[in-house]
Amino acid sequence: MAVQVYGCNHVVIEVTDARKAAKFYQDVFGLKMLRGGEGAVWCKLGEHQFLAIFEIETLQPDRTKHFGLMVRDAQQIKEVRRKLTRKYKLKLHPNFRCDFRDPWGNRIQVGDLSDESLVWLLPYQEVQKAGIAFTRNPQQEKRL
């Protein structure tokens, strides 16, 4: 049997203050906090996806490791850029629409749905709605 991956269910970042990081991600991206404790918080990213924020004493700077978040459209990217640069005084990486390092050095890229083909969503929707299959509509075929 071939293994089939349906997506990524979580990403982990390291910070020196989990509560401050949770507030940052909640403010910038509107992420809902799922639970927390013992130096960690979990933020909902999608239906079955979450960002785990773990508190550590000493950060190890990342060079190229990063992950991407998808927002709805260019207007939301503009709002994220505005908050990052004006409110949090963070610098955006040049040559990217919205690529930044959070206050703890984690590199995040932000794209919107127009950056990706919506086809990538179809298999994931099937998983979320068990039992739904994408089939042809016989009535539409008759019209063709």
CSV table of C-alpha atoms in Angstrom, one decimal:
chain,number,residue,atom,x,y,z
A,1,MET,CA,0.0,0.0,0.0
A,2,ALA,CA,1.3,3.4,-1.0
A,3,VAL,CA,1.4,6.0,1.8
A,4,GLN,CA,-0.7,9.1,1.0
A,5,VAL,CA,0.0,12.4,2.8
A,6,TYR,CA,-3.0,14.7,3.2
A,7,GLY,CA,-1.2,17.8,4.4
A,8,CYS,CA,0.7,19.0,7.4
A,9,ASN,CA,-1.2,19.1,10.7
A,10,HIS,CA,1.2,21.3,12.6
A,11,VAL,CA,4.3,23.4,12.6
A,12,VAL,CA,6.5,24.1,15.7
A,13,ILE,CA,8.3,27.3,16.5
A,14,GLU,CA,10.6,28.1,19.4
A,15,VAL,CA,10.3,31.4,21.4
A,16,THR,CA,11.6,32.7,24.7
A,17,ASP,CA,8.1,33.9,25.9
A,18,ALA,CA,5.2,31.7,24.8
A,19,ARG,CA,2.5,34.1,26.1
A,20,LYS,CA,4.0,37.1,24.2
A,21,ALA,CA,4.3,35.0,21.1
A,22,ALA,CA,0.7,33.8,21.3
A,23,LYS,CA,-0.4,37.5,21.6
A,24,PHE,CA,1.7,38.4,18.6
A,25,TYR,CA,0.3,35.7,16.4
A,26,GLN,CA,-3.2,36.3,17.6
A,27,ASP,CA,-2.9,40.0,16.8
A,28,VAL,CA,-1.2,39.7,13.4
A,29,PHE,CA,-3.1,36.8,12.0
A,30,GLY,CA,-6.2,36.5,14.2
A,31,LEU,CA,-5.2,33.0,15.2
A,32,LYS,CA,-7.5,31.3,17.8
A,33,MET,CA,-5.7,29.9,20.8
A,34,LEU,CA,-6.5,26.2,21.3
A,35,ARG,CA,-4.9,25.5,24.6
A,36,GLY,CA,-1.7,26.2,26.5
A,37,GLY,CA,0.4,25.3,29.5
A,38,GLU,CA,3.8,24.1,30.5
A,39,GLY,CA,5.6,26.7,28.3
A,40,ALA,CA,3.6,26.0,25.2
A,41,VAL,CA,0.6,27.2,23.3
A,42,TRP,CA,-1.3,25.9,20.3
A,43,CYS,CA,-2.9,28.2,17.7
A,44,LYS,CA,-5.4,27.0,15.2
A,45,LEU,CA,-4.2,27.5,11.5
A,46,GLY,CA,-7.0,25.6,9.7
A,47,GLU,CA,-9.6,22.9,10.2
A,48,HIS,CA,-7.0,20.3,11.2
A,49,GLN,CA,-3.8,22.3,11.4
A,50,PHE,CA,-2.1,24.2,14.2
A,51,LEU,CA,1.0,26.2,15.1
A,52,ALA,CA,2.7,24.9,18.3
A,53,ILE,CA,4.7,27.6,20.1
A,54,PHE,CA,7.2,26.2,22.6
A,55,GLU,CA,9.1,28.2,25.1
A,56,ILE,CA,12.8,27.6,25.5
A,57,GLU,CA,15.6,29.4,27.4
A,58,THR,CA,18.1,30.0,24.5
A,59,LEU,CA,17.1,30.5,20.9
A,60,GLN,CA,19.2,29.0,18.1
A,61,PRO,CA,18.9,31.3,15.1
A,62,ASP,CA,17.6,29.7,11.9
A,63,ARG,CA,19.2,30.3,8.6
A,64,THR,CA,16.8,29.1,5.9
A,65,LYS,CA,14.2,27.1,7.9
A,66,HIS,CA,10.8,28.7,7.6
A,67,PHE,CA,7.1,27.9,6.9
A,68,GLY,CA,4.4,29.7,5.0
A,69,LEU,CA,0.9,30.8,6.0
A,70,MET,CA,-1.9,31.4,3.5
A,71,VAL,CA,-4.3,34.3,4.0
A,72,ARG,CA,-7.4,35.1,1.8
A,73,ASP,CA,-6.2,37.9,-0.5
A,74,ALA,CA,-3.8,40.7,-1.3
A,75,GLN,CA,-5.8,43.1,1.1
A,76,GLN,CA,-5.1,40.7,4.0
A,77,ILE,CA,-1.4,40.6,3.1
A,78,LYS,CA,-1.4,44.4,3.1
A,79,GLU,CA,-2.9,44.4,6.6
A,80,VAL,CA,-0.3,41.9,7.8
A,81,ARG,CA,2.6,43.9,6.3
A,82,ARG,CA,1.2,47.1,7.9
A,83,LYS,CA,1.0,45.5,11.4
A,84,LEU,CA,4.4,43.9,11.1
A,85,THR,CA,6.2,47.1,10.0
A,86,ARG,CA,4.3,49.8,11.9
A,87,LYS,CA,3.1,48.2,15.1
A,88,TYR,CA,5.9,45.7,15.6
A,89,LYS,CA,8.7,47.6,13.8
A,90,LEU,CA,9.7,44.4,12.0
A,91,LYS,CA,11.6,44.4,8.7
A,92,LEU,CA,10.2,42.6,5.7
A,93,HIS,CA,12.7,40.5,3.6
A,94,PRO,CA,13.3,42.2,0.3
A,95,ASN,CA,12.2,40.4,-2.9
A,96,PHE,CA,9.2,38.8,-1.2
A,97,ARG,CA,5.6,40.0,-0.8
A,98,CYS,CA,5.4,39.3,2.9
A,99,ASP,CA,8.4,37.4,4.3
A,100,PHE,CA,9.6,38.3,7.8
A,101,ARG,CA,11.2,37.1,11.0
A,102,ASP,CA,9.0,37.2,14.1
A,103,PRO,CA,10.3,38.9,17.2
A,104,TRP,CA,12.0,35.5,18.1
A,105,GLY,CA,13.7,35.0,14.8
A,106,ASN,CA,11.3,32.5,13.2
A,107,ARG,CA,11.1,33.1,9.5
A,108,ILE,CA,7.5,33.2,8.1
A,109,GLN,CA,6.3,33.7,4.5
A,110,VAL,CA,2.8,34.9,3.9
A,111,GLY,CA,1.0,34.2,0.6
A,112,ASP,CA,-2.6,34.4,-0.4
A,113,LEU,CA,-4.9,32.1,-2.3
A,114,SER,CA,-4.1,33.7,-5.6
A,115,ASP,CA,-0.5,32.6,-5.1
A,116,GLU,CA,-1.5,28.9,-5.3
A,117,SER,CA,-3.8,26.9,-7.5
A,118,LEU,CA,-7.0,26.2,-5.7
A,119,VAL,CA,-6.7,22.6,-6.9
A,120,TRP,CA,-4.4,21.8,-3.9
A,121,LEU,CA,-7.5,22.4,-1.7
A,122,LEU,CA,-9.6,19.7,-3.3
A,123,PRO,CA,-8.1,16.6,-1.8
A,124,TYR,CA,-7.9,18.2,1.7
A,125,GLN,CA,-11.5,19.1,1.6
A,126,GLU,CA,-12.3,15.5,0.9
A,127,VAL,CA,-10.5,14.5,4.0
A,128,GLN,CA,-12.4,17.1,6.1
A,129,LYS,CA,-15.8,16.0,4.7
A,130,ALA,CA,-15.5,12.2,4.9
A,131,GLY,CA,-17.6,10.4,2.4
A,132,ILE,CA,-17.7,13.2,-0.2
A,133,ALA,CA,-16.3,12.2,-3.6
A,134,PHE,CA,-15.7,14.5,-6.5
A,135,THR,CA,-17.6,13.0,-9.4
A,136,ARG,CA,-19.2,14.3,-12.6
A,137,ASN,CA,-22.7,15.6,-12.6
A,138,PRO,CA,-24.7,13.5,-15.2
A,139,GLN,CA,-27.0,16.5,-15.8
A,140,GLN,CA,-24.1,18.7,-16.7
A,141,GLU,CA,-22.8,16.1,-19.1
A,142,LYS,CA,-26.1,16.0,-21.0
A,143,ARG,CA,-25.9,19.8,-21.6
A,144,LEU,CA,-22.4,19.6,-23.1
